[in-house]
XYZ file of C-alpha atoms in Angstrom:
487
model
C 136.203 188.718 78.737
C 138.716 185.556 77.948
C 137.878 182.933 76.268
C 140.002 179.635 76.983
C 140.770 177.375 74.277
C 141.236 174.163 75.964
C 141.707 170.419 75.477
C 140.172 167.487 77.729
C 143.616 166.434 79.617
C 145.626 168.602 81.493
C 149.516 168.463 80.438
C 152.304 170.134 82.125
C 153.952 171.053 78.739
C 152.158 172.608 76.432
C 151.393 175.615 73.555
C 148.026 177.671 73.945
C 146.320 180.463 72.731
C 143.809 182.169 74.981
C 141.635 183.867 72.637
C 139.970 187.403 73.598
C 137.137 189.614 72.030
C 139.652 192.493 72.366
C 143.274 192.966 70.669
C 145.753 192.041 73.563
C 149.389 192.675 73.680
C 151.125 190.635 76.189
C 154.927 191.712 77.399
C 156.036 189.859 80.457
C 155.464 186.770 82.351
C 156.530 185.567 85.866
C 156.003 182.523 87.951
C 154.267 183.186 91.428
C 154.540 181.976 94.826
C 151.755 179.840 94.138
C 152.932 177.566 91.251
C 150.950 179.436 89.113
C 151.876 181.837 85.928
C 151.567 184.962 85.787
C 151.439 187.796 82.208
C 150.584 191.274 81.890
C 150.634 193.925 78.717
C 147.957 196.067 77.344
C 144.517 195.438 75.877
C 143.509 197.706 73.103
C 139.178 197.798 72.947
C 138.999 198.971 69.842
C 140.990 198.066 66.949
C 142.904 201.006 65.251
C 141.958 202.901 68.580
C 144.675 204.685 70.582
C 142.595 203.789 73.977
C 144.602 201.201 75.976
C 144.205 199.894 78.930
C 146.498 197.393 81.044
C 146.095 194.131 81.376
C 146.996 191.032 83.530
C 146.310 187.388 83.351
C 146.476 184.107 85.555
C 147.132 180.551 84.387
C 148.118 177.503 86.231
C 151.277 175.427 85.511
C 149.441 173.390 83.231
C 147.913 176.597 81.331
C 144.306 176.404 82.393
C 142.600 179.674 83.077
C 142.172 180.998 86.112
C 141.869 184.876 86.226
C 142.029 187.704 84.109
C 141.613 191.469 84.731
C 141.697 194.476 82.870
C 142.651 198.121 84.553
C 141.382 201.311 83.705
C 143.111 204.373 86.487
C 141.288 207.539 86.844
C 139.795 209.116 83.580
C 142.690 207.609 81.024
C 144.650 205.544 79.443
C 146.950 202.532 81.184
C 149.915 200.002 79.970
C 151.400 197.657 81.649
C 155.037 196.739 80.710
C 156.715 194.242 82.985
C 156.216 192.472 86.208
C 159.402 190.802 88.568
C 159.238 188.969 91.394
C 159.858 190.491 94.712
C 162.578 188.306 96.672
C 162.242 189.472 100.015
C 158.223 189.278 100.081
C 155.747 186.321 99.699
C 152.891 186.585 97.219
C 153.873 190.098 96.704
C 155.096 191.200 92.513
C 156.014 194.214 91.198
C 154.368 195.467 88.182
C 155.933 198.113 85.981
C 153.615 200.784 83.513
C 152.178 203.853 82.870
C 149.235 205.865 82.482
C 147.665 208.778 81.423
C 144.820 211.312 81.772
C 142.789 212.695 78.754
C 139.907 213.803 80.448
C 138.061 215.201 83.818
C 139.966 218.505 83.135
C 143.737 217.697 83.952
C 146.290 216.216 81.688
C 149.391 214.347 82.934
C 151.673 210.670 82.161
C 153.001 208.849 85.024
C 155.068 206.058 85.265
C 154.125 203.535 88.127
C 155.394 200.875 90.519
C 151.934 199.046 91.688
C 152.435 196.535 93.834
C 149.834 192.967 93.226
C 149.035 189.537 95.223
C 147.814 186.536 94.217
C 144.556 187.553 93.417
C 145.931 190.332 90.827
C 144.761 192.894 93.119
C 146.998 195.950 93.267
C 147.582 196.558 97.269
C 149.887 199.438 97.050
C 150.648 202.241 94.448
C 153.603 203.960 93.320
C 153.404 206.939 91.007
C 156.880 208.241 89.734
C 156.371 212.004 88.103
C 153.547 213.775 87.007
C 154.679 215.006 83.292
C 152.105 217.678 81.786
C 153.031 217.545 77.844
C 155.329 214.861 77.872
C 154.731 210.856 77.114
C 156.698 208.554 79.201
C 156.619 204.865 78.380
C 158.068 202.214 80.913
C 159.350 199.489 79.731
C 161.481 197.668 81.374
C 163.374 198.077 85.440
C 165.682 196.130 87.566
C 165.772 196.378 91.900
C 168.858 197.100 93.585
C 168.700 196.213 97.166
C 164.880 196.412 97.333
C 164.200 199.486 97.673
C 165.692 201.111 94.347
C 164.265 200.668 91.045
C 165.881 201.432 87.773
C 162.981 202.531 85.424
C 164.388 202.230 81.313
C 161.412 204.467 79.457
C 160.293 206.155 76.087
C 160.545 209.756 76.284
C 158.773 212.210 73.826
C 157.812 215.552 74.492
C 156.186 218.100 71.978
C 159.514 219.824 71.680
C 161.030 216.338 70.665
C 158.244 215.293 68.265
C 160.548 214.555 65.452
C 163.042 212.366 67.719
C 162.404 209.848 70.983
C 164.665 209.082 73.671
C 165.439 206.863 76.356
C 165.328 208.097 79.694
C 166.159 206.741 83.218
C 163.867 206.883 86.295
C 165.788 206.266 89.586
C 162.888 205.703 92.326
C 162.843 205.261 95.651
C 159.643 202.198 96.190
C 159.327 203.384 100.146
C 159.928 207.268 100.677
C 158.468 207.878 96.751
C 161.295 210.140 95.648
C 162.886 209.894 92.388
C 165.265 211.757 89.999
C 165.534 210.913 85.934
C 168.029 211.179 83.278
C 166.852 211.765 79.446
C 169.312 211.010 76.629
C 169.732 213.906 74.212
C 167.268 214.416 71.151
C 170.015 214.599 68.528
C 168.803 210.990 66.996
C 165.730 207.966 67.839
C 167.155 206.310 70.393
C 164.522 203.466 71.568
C 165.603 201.770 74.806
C 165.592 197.596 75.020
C 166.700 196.356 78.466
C 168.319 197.616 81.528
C 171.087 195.716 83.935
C 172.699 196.586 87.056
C 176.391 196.111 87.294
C 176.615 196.081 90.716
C 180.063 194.982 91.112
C 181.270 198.077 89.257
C 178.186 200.666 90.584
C 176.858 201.277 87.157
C 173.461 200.925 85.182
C 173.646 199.406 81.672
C 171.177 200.771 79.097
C 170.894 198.997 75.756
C 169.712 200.752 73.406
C 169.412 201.003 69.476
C 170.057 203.918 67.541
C 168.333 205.025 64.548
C 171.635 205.144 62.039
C 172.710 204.002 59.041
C 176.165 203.082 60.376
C 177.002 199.587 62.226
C 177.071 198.945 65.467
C 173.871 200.352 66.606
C 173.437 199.275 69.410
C 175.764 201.171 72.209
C 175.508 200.521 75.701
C 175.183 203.621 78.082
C 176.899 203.233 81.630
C 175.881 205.190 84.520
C 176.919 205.941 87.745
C 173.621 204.937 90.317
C 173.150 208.423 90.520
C 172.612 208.290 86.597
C 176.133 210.323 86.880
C 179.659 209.738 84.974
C 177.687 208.325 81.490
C 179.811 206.372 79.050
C 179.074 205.357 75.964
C 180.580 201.990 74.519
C 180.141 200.355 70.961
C 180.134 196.433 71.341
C 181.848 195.118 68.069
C 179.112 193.169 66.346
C 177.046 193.476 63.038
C 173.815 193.542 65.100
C 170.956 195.529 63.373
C 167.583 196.137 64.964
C 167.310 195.984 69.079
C 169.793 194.108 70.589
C 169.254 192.060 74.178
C 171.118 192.174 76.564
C 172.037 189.069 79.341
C 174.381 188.525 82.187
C 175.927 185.474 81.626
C 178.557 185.750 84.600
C 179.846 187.802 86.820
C 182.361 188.606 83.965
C 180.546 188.331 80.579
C 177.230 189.398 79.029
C 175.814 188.559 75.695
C 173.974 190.234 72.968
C 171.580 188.746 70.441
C 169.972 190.539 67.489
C 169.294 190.181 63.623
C 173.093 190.192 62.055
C 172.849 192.800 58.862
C 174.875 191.398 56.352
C 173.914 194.014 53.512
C 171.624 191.719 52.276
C 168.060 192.784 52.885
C 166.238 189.626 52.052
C 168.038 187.687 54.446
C 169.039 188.612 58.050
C 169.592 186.080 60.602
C 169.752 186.060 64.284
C 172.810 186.148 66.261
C 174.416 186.129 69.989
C 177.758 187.535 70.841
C 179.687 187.451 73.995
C 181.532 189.754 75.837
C 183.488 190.143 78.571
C 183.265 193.604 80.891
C 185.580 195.456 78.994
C 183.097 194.870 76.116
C 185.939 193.046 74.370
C 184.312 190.521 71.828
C 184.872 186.958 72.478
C 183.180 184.994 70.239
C 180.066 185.507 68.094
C 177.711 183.208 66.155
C 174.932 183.441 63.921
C 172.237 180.545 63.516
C 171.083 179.849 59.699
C 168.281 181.288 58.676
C 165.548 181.553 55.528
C 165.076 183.123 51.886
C 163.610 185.731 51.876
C 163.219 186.138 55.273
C 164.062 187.736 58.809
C 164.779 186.139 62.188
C 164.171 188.684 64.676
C 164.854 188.143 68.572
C 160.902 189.419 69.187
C 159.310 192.319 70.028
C 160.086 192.056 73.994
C 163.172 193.128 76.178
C 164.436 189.435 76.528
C 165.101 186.904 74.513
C 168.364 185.221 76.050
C 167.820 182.655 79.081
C 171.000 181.397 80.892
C 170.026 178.025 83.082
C 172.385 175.817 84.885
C 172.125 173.568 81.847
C 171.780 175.681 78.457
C 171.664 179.150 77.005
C 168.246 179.265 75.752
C 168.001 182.467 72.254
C 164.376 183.139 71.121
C 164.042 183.863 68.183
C 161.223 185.392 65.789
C 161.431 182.916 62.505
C 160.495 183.500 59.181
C 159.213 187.262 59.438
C 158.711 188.938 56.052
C 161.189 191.683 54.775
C 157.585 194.044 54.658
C 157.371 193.653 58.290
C 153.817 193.989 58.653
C 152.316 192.817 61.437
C 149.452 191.041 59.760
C 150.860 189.600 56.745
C 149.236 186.383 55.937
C 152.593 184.062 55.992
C 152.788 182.168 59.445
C 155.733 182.493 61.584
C 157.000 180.244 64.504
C 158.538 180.269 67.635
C 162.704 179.576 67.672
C 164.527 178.373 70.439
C 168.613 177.893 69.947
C 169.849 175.462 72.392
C 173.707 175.916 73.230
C 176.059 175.263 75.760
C 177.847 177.477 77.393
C 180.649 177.674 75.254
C 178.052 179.115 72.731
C 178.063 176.772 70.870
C 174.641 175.647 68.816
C 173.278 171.805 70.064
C 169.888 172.134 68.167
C 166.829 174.343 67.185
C 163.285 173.609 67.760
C 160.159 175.460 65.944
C 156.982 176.058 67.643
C 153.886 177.155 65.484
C 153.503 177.508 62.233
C 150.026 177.424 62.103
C 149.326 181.520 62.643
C 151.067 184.754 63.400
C 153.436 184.292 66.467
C 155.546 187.391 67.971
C 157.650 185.696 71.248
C 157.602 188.397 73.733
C 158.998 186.938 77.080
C 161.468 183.665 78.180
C 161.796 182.665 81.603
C 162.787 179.276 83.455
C 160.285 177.872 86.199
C 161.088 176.227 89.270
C 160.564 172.636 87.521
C 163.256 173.790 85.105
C 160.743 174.043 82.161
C 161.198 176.742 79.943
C 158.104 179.408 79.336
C 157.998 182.022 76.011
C 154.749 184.039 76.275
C 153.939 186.272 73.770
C 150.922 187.676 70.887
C 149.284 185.335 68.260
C 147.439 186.310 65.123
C 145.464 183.759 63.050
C 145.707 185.158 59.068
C 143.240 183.116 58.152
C 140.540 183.811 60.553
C 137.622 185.184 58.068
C 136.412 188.029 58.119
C 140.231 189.471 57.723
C 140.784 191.075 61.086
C 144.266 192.110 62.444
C 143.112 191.097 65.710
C 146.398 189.500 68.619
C 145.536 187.038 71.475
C 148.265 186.306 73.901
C 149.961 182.797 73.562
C 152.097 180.619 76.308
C 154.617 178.259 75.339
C 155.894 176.161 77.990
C 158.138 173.041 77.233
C 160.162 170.862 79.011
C 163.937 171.510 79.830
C 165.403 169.994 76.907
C 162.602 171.976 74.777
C 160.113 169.488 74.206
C 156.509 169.373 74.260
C 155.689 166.179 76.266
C 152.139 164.492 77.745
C 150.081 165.568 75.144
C 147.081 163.519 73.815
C 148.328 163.152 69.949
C 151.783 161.151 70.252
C 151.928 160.001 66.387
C 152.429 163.946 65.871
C 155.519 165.766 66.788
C 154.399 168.803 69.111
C 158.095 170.238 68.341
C 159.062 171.007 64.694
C 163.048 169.972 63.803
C 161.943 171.083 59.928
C 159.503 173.376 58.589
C 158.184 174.583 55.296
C 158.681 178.114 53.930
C 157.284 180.410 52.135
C 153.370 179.332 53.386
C 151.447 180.321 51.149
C 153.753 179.774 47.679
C 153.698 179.505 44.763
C 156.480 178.108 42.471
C 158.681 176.607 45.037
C 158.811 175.781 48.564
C 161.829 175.059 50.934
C 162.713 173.137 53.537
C 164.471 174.583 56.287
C 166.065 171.839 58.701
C 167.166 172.696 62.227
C 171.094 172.778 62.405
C 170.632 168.673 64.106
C 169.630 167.438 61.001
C 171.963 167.360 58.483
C 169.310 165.433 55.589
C 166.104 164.798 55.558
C 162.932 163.040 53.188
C 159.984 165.254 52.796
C 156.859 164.070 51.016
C 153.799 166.189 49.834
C 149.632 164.693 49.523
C 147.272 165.786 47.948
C 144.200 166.418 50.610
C 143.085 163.115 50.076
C 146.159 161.659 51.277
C 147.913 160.744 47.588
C 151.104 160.806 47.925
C 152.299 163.185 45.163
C 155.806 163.987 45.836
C 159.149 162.599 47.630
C 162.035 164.583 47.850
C 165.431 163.968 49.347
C 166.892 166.803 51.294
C 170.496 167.951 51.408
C 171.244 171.053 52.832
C 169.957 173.460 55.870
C 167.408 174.997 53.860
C 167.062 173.401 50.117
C 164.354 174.669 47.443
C 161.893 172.405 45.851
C 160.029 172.996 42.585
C 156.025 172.853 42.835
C 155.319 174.897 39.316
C 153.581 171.557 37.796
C 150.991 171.533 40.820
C 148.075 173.271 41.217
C 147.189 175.985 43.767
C 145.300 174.089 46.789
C 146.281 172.946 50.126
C 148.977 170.214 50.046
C 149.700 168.307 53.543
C 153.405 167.580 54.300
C 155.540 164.947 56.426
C 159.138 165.572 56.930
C 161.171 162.421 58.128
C 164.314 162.228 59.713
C 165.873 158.861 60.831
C 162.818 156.971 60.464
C 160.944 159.962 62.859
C 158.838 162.924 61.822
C 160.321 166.256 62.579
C 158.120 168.353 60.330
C 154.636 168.511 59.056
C 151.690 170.289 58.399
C 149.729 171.610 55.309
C 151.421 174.308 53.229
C 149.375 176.273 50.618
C 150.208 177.213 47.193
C 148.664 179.870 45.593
């Protein structure tokens, strides 16, 4: 069951968590037909358990509830990775996963096609291989011409179990046939997005490779026969999994954390290419202390409108990576033009656990990140993700909502949360100074600090550990606030 947290007025713009009794991982999200919204992933019943099964959720425009259904096939386990829209058909989406059998005496992993309406019924079933001892992942897939789908998986078999691959499924969605290519087991390889060239006949792979050498992320061409592989190095300092975007008919782009051998601080970047994968210009968007700005946990975080190029990013992660540590994170979004360059940055959040997952644009031209949300401070302690839907207007703002003394979009945060002998304030590249002022939680106003710089320390050693409400002003506006904790 789903449980809707809700408020009174409806609002076209706005940021909600729809909270679940079980652990749900969401991965993609379309629009429909219907003016409605549309997410899928996987919903894990039990906590710690490997049992899975996939998942898929409807909300309106405004992000009010409508359906949600969970789907177990035959005796096992189910994922669901990714739906797309299907051009030629009405009401009609394709949704991408996989599932396996581990009971009713058979064992096999299949990746699938299904077919689903309106009503998040699946009408028509496609089942691509029928692997005995081998795990097969989807995760991502791209149509040519409607009938040919370009499946990018996770490939493991018990030969393999010290190494996982990417592989390619080619399949055929009418006549069901379908032939696969499976990098070599030399080295992890984990897979992040696929891309048809179809100007040149080829299938781009991005994909990251486990080594302690820069750049890791190649890109594999293929011929659409998965024939005539090449293997290029973009020039970049990209650690982590890169994305991958079209941005023209002759350019792409590439965004991931930028290692600069400095492993308390790694900040997101995008790069552009052209389709000799010649670097043309590359920029990186300040970050934290002590911190990492990851592009999420999805296979997009780049969005190319008519207007803006729209990077996600993953703010404020901790070097430990764990995903429940108790220090929020928020939701980035890098506005630039399309000369790359950076107009502004806008935080969502801050109040919980947020991993951005998905970005797409809506007819309307708002702009939609859906992804997982975990509150740290629920009690009891419980590493426990809902999904979350972010949906903004198309300059990025949060408008309509009931609370207009409050900014619903943060130009300045507060980090580390919770602290102890300092905290900083980290202002979004369109401010270039800023006041911030601390209360006590009756509202005293304790401390009023000017600030200087992009991110700027302050000392808090002389107060005491408690809850300490903040305002950030800007031009006679509030771009920040909130409550940050010392310890």
């Amino acid at each position: 069951w789903l449980v809707y947290n809700y408020s009174a007025q409806a609002q076209e713009t706005f940021l909600k968590i729809y909270t679940s009794s079980d652990y749900k991982k969401i991965m993609s999200i379309i629009e429909t037909d219907d003016d409605h919204l549309v997410f899928c992933g996987i919903v894990y019943p039990n906590a710690g358990a490997i049992e899975r099964k996939g998942t898929v959720t409807k909300i309106d425009l405004s992000g009010n509830l409508l359906l949600s259904r969970d789907y177990e096939f035959n005796c096992g386990n189910s994922a669901f990775a990714e739906l797309i829209n299907l051009p030629s058909t009405s009401g009609e989406y394709l949704l991408l996963g996989a599932e396996d059998s581990i009971g009713g005496g058979i064992s096999y992993n299949s990746v699938f096609i299904h077919t689903i309406d309106n009503d998040l019924d699946i009408i028509q079933k496609r089942n691509f291989g029928l692997w005995a001892d081998t795990t097969n992942n989807a995760w991502d897939f791209e149509l040519l011409n409607d009938t040919t789908a370009y499946i990018l998986s996770s490939f493991r078999t018990p030969n393999s179990s010290l190494y996982y691959n990417y592989s390619i499924i080619k399949a055929h969605l009418t006549t069901g046939d379908y032939c696969y290519y499976v990098a070599d087991n030399l080295e992890n390889k984990a897979g992040t997005n696929i891309s048809i060239d179809e100007q040149n006949e080829q299938i781009w792979v991005n994909y990251f490779n486990f080594s302690t050498t820069l750049p890791a992320n190649p890109i594999a061409k293929f011929g659409l026969n998965l024939n005539d592989i090449e293997i290029v190095l973009p020039d970049n300092q990209f650690y982590t999994q890169a994305k991958l975007a079209k941005m023209c008919d002759s350019t792409y782009l590439l965004s991931a954390t930028c290692y600069v051998y400095n492993p308390q601080n790694r900040d997101l970047g995008v790069a552009e290419y052209n389709l000799q994968d010649s670097l043309l210009k590359l920029i990186k968007f300040p970050g934290g202390i002590d911190s990492i700005t990851y592009p999420g946990s999805g296979r997009r975080n780049i969005l190319v409108t008519s207007d803006y190029i729209w990077v996600m990013g993953w703010y404020n992660c901790l070097t430990s990576m764990n995903p429940c540590d108790d220090e929020p994170t928020y939701i980035m979004l890098n506005k630039l033009n399309h000369n790359l360059e950076l107009i502004e940055q806008l935080f969502y959040g801050g109040d919980g656990v947020y991993n951005p997952n998905d970005i797409i644009e809506t007819n309307d031209n708002h702009i939609v990140v859906a992804g997982d949300f975990f509150d740290p401070y629920a009690v009891p302690f419980n590493c426990h993700f809902d999904p979350f839907v972010l949906k903004v207007n198309s300059e990025g703002l949060i408008v309509n909502t009931q609370n207009h003394e409050l900014p619903q979009v943060h130009e300045a945060i507060v980090v580390p949360n919770p602290g102890k002998e300092f905290l900083a304030v980290k202002l979004a590249i369109q401010h270039h100074a800023a006041v911030l002022q601390l209360f006590d939680i009756g509202g005293r106003l304790l401390l009023t600090e000017q600030i200087n710089t992009d991110m700027q320390q302050v000392n808090t050693s002389a107060l005491p550990a408690g809850v300490y409400p903040y305002r950030i002003t800007a031009g006679n506006r509030i771009i920040g606030w909130g409550k940050w904790v010392k310890e």
